DNA sequence: TATTGTTATACTCTATAACTATA
DNA sequence: TATAGTTATAGAGTATAACAATA
């Protein structure tokens, strides 16, 4: 009987028990699903995140977004330029060196669509964790994420 | 009094509650710590993982490792070649197309050092989660990681 | 015909250095 | 002097396509 359950080709996976390994594998799976989900909107995950953050913080600067998301300023340039080029984000000068960012009307619509897509995406995975365990997981992940300074 | 605790520059972070976002941030923090930890051994995380897996599965093939770790065969070539070049891994032909991988003596010593470094690394983060919550987190991460087929 | 290992290559993401203009 | 934004570039990591040799 037990032979029926035997692994036909046993392979030891000692790293599979490690927290960092599990975290990375789980993160890659969720990122892949999110990417596939947002592809319908022709948005990458980072672009959807930027739309949501700009929508929630109208007038914020490019450098401030970079600090929050740990994206270097040099790498923010093509990201924001891409969203502006798509007509989703608009810049309005604050002073000579800063520009306030905001969503255009179509940017706000796209943000709403992206949030709906992300809700559906997240629901597919939240199903795998009981509500009470979800709080435990979220708390643990937050403590890990905050245990190192995020340089940006 | 409450003014003393007020955020000097309020910034809404609606994505910070999302499971995928938390997972990614936590994973990046642990990966950065692991990379810094293993730098003392001049090993990257993926190289340490390969040493551990080869040590636990002597005779395994390069393509099998790639399937387990979701690394494409084209990308396995320079990885294994690098470990062979460092004298940590040795190849012995099985048949005309497969080669069995194994650790050299110095590869086994390096594997031991890498596992010790990973133990210390992991302990720094396990501290942030109570033992009973650790099982909850590990279970949730495993279900998420297994919820999508891993293509490799 | 499917698999192992390989080469070459391209694309994305991220990092560094240097620079301009402004506060 | 420090900051916002930019440019150019380099380095990882990962992806596809095509191929040779073998099972």
Coordinates of C-alpha atoms (C1' of nucleotides) in Angstrom, one line a residue:
Chain A
X1 CA 0.0 0.0 0.0
X2 CA 2.6 2.5 1.0
X3 CA 4.4 1.7 -2.2
X4 CA 1.6 3.3 -4.1
X5 CA 2.5 6.6 -2.4
X6 CA 6.2 6.3 -2.8
X7 CA 8.0 9.1 -4.7
X8 CA 9.0 7.5 -8.0
X9 CA 12.2 9.6 -7.9
X10 CA 13.0 10.7 -4.4
X11 CA 14.6 14.1 -4.3
X12 CA 15.6 15.8 -1.1
X13 CA 14.7 19.5 -0.9
X14 CA 16.3 20.7 2.3
X15 CA 16.0 24.4 1.3
X16 CA 12.2 24.0 0.9
X17 CA 11.8 24.4 4.7
X18 CA 13.6 27.7 4.8
X19 CA 11.6 30.9 5.4
X20 CA 13.5 32.9 2.8
X21 CA 13.1 30.3 0.2
X22 CA 9.4 29.9 0.8
X23 CA 9.0 33.7 0.8
X24 CA 10.7 34.0 -2.5
X25 CA 8.8 31.2 -4.2
X26 CA 5.5 32.5 -2.9
X27 CA 6.3 36.0 -4.0
X28 CA 7.3 34.9 -7.5
X29 CA 4.0 33.0 -7.9
X30 CA 2.0 36.0 -6.8
X31 CA 4.0 38.3 -9.0
X32 CA 3.5 36.1 -12.0
X33 CA -0.2 35.9 -11.4
X34 CA -0.4 39.7 -10.9
X35 CA 1.5 40.3 -14.1
X36 CA -0.8 38.0 -16.0
X37 CA -3.8 39.7 -14.5
X38 CA -2.7 43.2 -15.3
X39 CA -1.6 42.3 -18.8
X40 CA -5.2 42.7 -19.9
X41 CA -4.8 46.4 -19.0
X42 CA -1.4 46.6 -20.6
X43 CA 0.0 47.6 -17.2
X44 CA 3.0 46.1 -15.3
X45 CA 2.7 45.6 -11.6
X46 CA 4.9 48.5 -10.8
X47 CA 2.8 50.8 -13.1
X48 CA -0.4 49.8 -11.4
X49 CA 1.2 50.4 -8.0
X50 CA 2.3 53.9 -9.2
X51 CA -1.2 54.7 -10.4
X52 CA -2.7 53.7 -7.1
X53 CA -0.1 55.7 -5.1
X54 CA -0.4 58.8 -7.2
X55 CA -4.2 58.6 -7.0
X56 CA -4.0 58.4 -3.2
X57 CA -1.4 61.1 -3.0
X58 CA -2.2 63.7 -5.6
X59 CA 0.6 66.3 -5.8
X60 CA 3.3 63.9 -4.7
X61 CA 6.7 64.0 -6.3
X62 CA 8.5 61.4 -8.4
X63 CA 11.3 61.2 -5.9
X64 CA 8.9 60.7 -3.0
X65 CA 7.3 57.7 -4.8
X66 CA 10.7 56.3 -5.4
X67 CA 11.5 56.5 -1.8
X68 CA 8.3 54.7 -0.8
X69 CA 8.7 52.0 -3.3
X70 CA 12.4 51.6 -3.1
X71 CA 12.9 52.6 -6.7
X72 CA 16.0 54.6 -7.5
X73 CA 15.4 58.0 -9.0
X74 CA 17.2 57.1 -12.2
X75 CA 14.8 54.3 -12.7
X76 CA 11.8 56.4 -11.9
X77 CA 12.4 58.5 -14.9
X78 CA 11.3 56.1 -17.6
X79 CA 8.5 54.7 -15.4
X80 CA 6.8 58.1 -14.9
X81 CA 7.5 59.2 -18.5
X82 CA 5.8 56.0 -19.7
X83 CA 2.7 56.7 -17.6
X84 CA 2.7 60.3 -18.8
X85 CA 3.1 59.1 -22.4
X86 CA 0.1 56.9 -22.0
X87 CA -1.9 59.9 -20.9
X88 CA -2.5 58.3 -17.4
X89 CA -0.4 60.7 -15.3
X90 CA 0.1 64.5 -15.6
X91 CA 2.9 66.6 -14.2
X92 CA 2.4 70.2 -12.9
X93 CA 5.4 72.1 -11.9
X94 CA 5.7 73.0 -8.2
X95 CA 8.9 74.9 -8.3
X96 CA 11.9 74.9 -10.6
X97 CA 13.0 71.4 -9.7
X98 CA 9.9 69.5 -8.4
X99 CA 6.8 68.5 -10.3
X100 CA 3.5 67.4 -8.7
X101 CA 2.1 64.3 -10.1
X102 CA -1.6 63.5 -10.5
X103 CA -3.9 61.2 -12.4
X104 CA -5.6 62.3 -15.6
X105 CA -9.3 61.2 -16.0
X106 CA -8.2 58.2 -18.0
X107 CA -5.5 57.6 -15.4
X108 CA -8.1 57.5 -12.6
X109 CA -10.2 55.1 -14.7
X110 CA -7.2 52.9 -15.3
X111 CA -6.4 53.0 -11.6
X112 CA -9.9 51.8 -10.8
X113 CA -9.6 49.0 -13.2
X114 CA -6.2 48.1 -11.8
X115 CA -7.5 48.0 -8.3
X116 CA -10.4 45.8 -9.3
X117 CA -7.9 43.5 -11.1
X118 CA -5.7 43.4 -8.0
X119 CA -8.7 42.7 -5.8
X120 CA -9.6 39.7 -7.9
X121 CA -5.9 38.6 -8.0
X122 CA -5.6 38.9 -4.2
X123 CA -8.8 37.1 -3.6
X124 CA -7.5 34.0 -5.4
X125 CA -4.7 33.7 -2.9
X126 CA -6.4 35.0 0.2
X127 CA -8.7 31.9 -0.2
X128 CA -5.6 29.8 0.8
X129 CA -5.4 31.4 4.2
X130 CA -8.0 31.5 6.9
X131 CA -9.0 35.0 7.9
X132 CA -7.4 34.8 11.3
X133 CA -4.2 33.4 9.8
X134 CA -4.2 36.2 7.3
X135 CA -3.5 38.7 10.1
X136 CA -0.7 36.5 11.4
X137 CA 0.9 36.3 8.0
X138 CA 0.5 40.0 7.3
X139 CA 2.0 40.9 10.6
X140 CA 4.9 38.6 10.2
X141 CA 5.6 39.9 6.6
X142 CA 5.4 43.5 7.8
X143 CA 7.9 42.9 10.6
X144 CA 10.3 41.2 8.2
X145 CA 9.9 44.0 5.6
X146 CA 10.5 46.7 8.2
X147 CA 13.5 44.9 9.8
X148 CA 15.9 46.3 7.3
X149 CA 16.0 50.0 6.3
X150 CA 14.7 50.3 2.7
X151 CA 17.2 52.4 0.8
X152 CA 15.3 53.2 -2.3
Chain B
X1 CA 0.2 65.7 22.5
X2 CA -1.1 63.9 19.4
X3 CA 0.7 66.5 17.3
X4 CA 3.9 65.1 18.5
X5 CA 3.1 61.8 16.8
X6 CA 1.6 63.2 13.6
X7 CA 3.3 62.3 10.4
X8 CA 5.1 65.4 9.2
X9 CA 4.3 64.5 5.6
X10 CA 1.3 62.2 5.4
X11 CA 1.5 59.8 2.6
X12 CA -1.2 57.2 1.9
X13 CA 0.1 53.7 1.1
X14 CA -3.0 51.7 0.1
X15 CA -0.8 49.0 -1.5
X16 CA 0.9 48.4 1.8
X17 CA -2.0 46.2 2.9
X18 CA -1.9 43.9 -0.1
X19 CA -0.6 40.4 0.5
X20 CA 1.4 40.3 -2.7
X21 CA 3.1 43.6 -2.0
X22 CA 4.0 42.5 1.6
X23 CA 5.3 39.2 0.3
X24 CA 7.5 40.9 -2.3
X25 CA 8.9 43.5 0.1
X26 CA 9.6 40.9 2.8
X27 CA 11.2 38.6 0.2
X28 CA 13.5 41.4 -1.1
X29 CA 14.6 42.2 2.5
X30 CA 15.5 38.6 3.2
X31 CA 17.2 38.1 -0.1
X32 CA 19.3 41.2 0.5
X33 CA 20.3 39.9 3.9
X34 CA 21.1 36.5 2.6
X35 CA 23.2 37.9 -0.2
X36 CA 25.1 40.0 2.2
X37 CA 25.5 37.0 4.5
X38 CA 26.8 34.7 1.7
X39 CA 29.1 37.4 0.3
X40 CA 31.6 36.5 2.9
X41 CA 31.8 33.0 1.2
X42 CA 31.8 34.6 -2.3
X43 CA 28.6 32.7 -3.0
X44 CA 25.3 34.0 -4.4
X45 CA 22.1 32.7 -2.9
X46 CA 21.4 30.5 -5.9
X47 CA 24.9 29.0 -5.7
X48 CA 24.5 28.2 -2.0
X49 CA 21.1 26.6 -2.8
X50 CA 22.6 24.5 -5.6
X51 CA 25.4 23.3 -3.3
X52 CA 22.9 22.2 -0.7
X53 CA 20.7 20.5 -3.2
X54 CA 23.6 18.7 -4.9
X55 CA 24.9 17.6 -1.5
X56 CA 21.5 16.2 -0.5
X57 CA 21.0 14.5 -3.9
X58 CA 24.4 13.3 -5.1
X59 CA 24.2 12.0 -8.7
X60 CA 21.4 14.3 -9.7
X61 CA 21.4 16.0 -13.1
X62 CA 21.6 19.6 -14.0
X63 CA 18.2 19.5 -15.7
X64 CA 16.6 18.0 -12.6
X65 CA 18.0 20.8 -10.4
X66 CA 16.7 23.3 -12.9
X67 CA 13.2 21.8 -12.6
X68 CA 13.2 21.9 -8.9
X69 CA 14.4 25.4 -8.6
X70 CA 12.5 26.8 -11.6
X71 CA 15.7 27.7 -13.5
X72 CA 15.7 27.2 -17.2
X73 CA 18.2 24.8 -18.6
X74 CA 19.9 27.5 -20.6
X75 CA 20.5 29.4 -17.4
X76 CA 21.8 26.4 -15.5
X77 CA 24.8 26.0 -17.8
X78 CA 26.8 29.0 -16.5
X79 CA 25.7 28.3 -12.9
X80 CA 27.0 24.8 -12.8
X81 CA 30.0 25.7 -14.9
X82 CA 30.8 28.3 -12.3
X83 CA 30.6 25.9 -9.4
X84 CA 32.7 23.4 -11.3
X85 CA 35.2 26.1 -12.1
X86 CA 35.5 26.9 -8.4
X87 CA 36.2 23.3 -7.7
X88 CA 33.1 22.9 -5.6
X89 CA 31.1 20.6 -7.9
X90 CA 32.2 17.7 -10.1
X91 CA 30.6 16.1 -13.0
X92 CA 30.7 12.3 -13.8
X93 CA 29.0 11.1 -17.0
X94 CA 26.0 8.9 -16.6
X95 CA 25.3 8.2 -20.2
X96 CA 26.0 10.1 -23.4
X97 CA 23.8 13.0 -22.6
X98 CA 23.4 13.2 -18.8
X99 CA 26.0 13.9 -16.1
X100 CA 25.8 13.1 -12.5
X101 CA 26.6 16.0 -10.2
X102 CA 28.3 15.8 -6.8
X103 CA 30.2 17.9 -4.3
X104 CA 33.9 17.8 -4.2
X105 CA 35.5 17.8 -0.7
X106 CA 35.9 21.6 -0.8
X107 CA 32.3 21.8 -2.2
X108 CA 31.1 19.8 0.8
X109 CA 33.0 22.2 3.2
X110 CA 31.6 25.2 1.4
X111 CA 28.1 23.7 1.6
X112 CA 28.5 23.3 5.4
X113 CA 29.7 26.9 5.7
X114 CA 26.8 28.1 3.5
X115 CA 24.3 26.1 5.6
X116 CA 25.7 27.6 8.8
X117 CA 25.5 31.1 7.3
X118 CA 21.9 30.5 6.2
X119 CA 21.0 29.2 9.7
X120 CA 22.3 32.5 11.2
X121 CA 20.5 34.5 8.5
X122 CA 17.3 32.7 9.1
X123 CA 17.5 33.0 12.9
X124 CA 17.7 36.8 12.6
X125 CA 14.2 36.7 10.9
X126 CA 12.6 33.8 12.7
X127 CA 13.0 35.9 15.9
X128 CA 10.3 38.2 14.5
X129 CA 7.7 35.4 14.5
X130 CA 6.6 33.3 17.4
X131 CA 7.1 29.6 17.0
X132 CA 3.5 28.8 16.6
X133 CA 3.0 31.6 14.1
X134 CA 6.0 30.3 12.1
X135 CA 4.1 27.2 11.3
X136 CA 1.1 29.3 10.2
X137 CA 3.3 31.4 7.9
X138 CA 5.2 28.5 6.5
X139 CA 2.0 26.7 5.7
X140 CA 0.4 29.7 4.0
X141 CA 3.6 30.3 1.9
X142 CA 3.7 26.7 0.9
X143 CA 0.1 26.8 -0.3
X144 CA 0.7 30.0 -2.2
X145 CA 3.9 28.7 -3.8
X146 CA 2.1 25.4 -4.8
X147 CA -1.0 27.1 -6.1
X148 CA 0.6 27.7 -9.5
X149 CA 2.5 25.1 -11.5
X150 CA 6.2 26.0 -11.5
X151 CA 7.4 25.8 -15.1
X152 CA 11.1 25.9 -14.6
Chain C
dT1 C1' 10.1 11.7 -30.8
dA2 C1' 11.5 13.5 -26.3
dT3 C1' 15.4 14.8 -23.4
dT4 C1' 20.2 16.7 -21.9
dG5 C1' 23.1 20.0 -22.4
dT6 C1' 24.7 23.9 -25.0
dT7 C1' 25.2 28.6 -27.5
dA8 C1' 23.7 32.9 -28.6
dT9 C1' 20.9 36.5 -27.7
dA10 C1' 17.4 39.7 -26.0
dC11 C1' 14.7 41.8 -22.6
dT12 C1' 13.7 43.4 -17.9
dC13 C1' 15.1 45.0 -13.6
dT14 C1' 18.3 47.2 -10.9
dA15 C1' 22.7 49.8 -9.8
dT16 C1' 26.3 53.5 -10.4
dA17 C1' 28.3 57.7 -11.9
dA18 C1' 28.0 62.0 -13.6
dC19 C1' 25.4 66.0 -14.7
dT20 C1' 22.0 70.3 -14.6
dA21 C1' 19.1 73.2 -12.3
dT22 C1' 17.2 74.6 -8.2
dA23 C1' 16.3 75.3 -3.1
Chain D
dT1 C1' 25.3 72.1 0.4
dA2 C1' 21.5 69.1 -0.4
dT3 C1' 17.7 67.8 -3.4
dA4 C1' 14.8 66.8 -8.0
dG5 C1' 15.2 65.2 -12.1
dT6 C1' 17.8 63.4 -15.9
dT7 C1' 21.2 60.7 -18.9
dA8 C1' 24.0 57.0 -20.0
dT9 C1' 25.6 52.8 -18.9
dA10 C1' 26.6 48.4 -16.6
dG11 C1' 25.3 44.4 -14.4
dA12 C1' 22.3 40.9 -12.8
dG13 C1' 18.5 37.7 -13.7
dT14 C1' 15.5 35.6 -16.8
dA15 C1' 13.5 34.5 -21.5
dT16 C1' 13.4 32.5 -26.3
dA17 C1' 15.2 30.1 -30.3
dA18 C1' 18.0 27.0 -32.3
dC19 C1' 21.1 23.3 -32.2
dA20 C1' 23.9 18.6 -31.4
dA21 C1' 24.0 14.4 -29.3
dT22 C1' 21.6 10.8 -27.2
dA23 C1' 17.7 7.9 -25.2

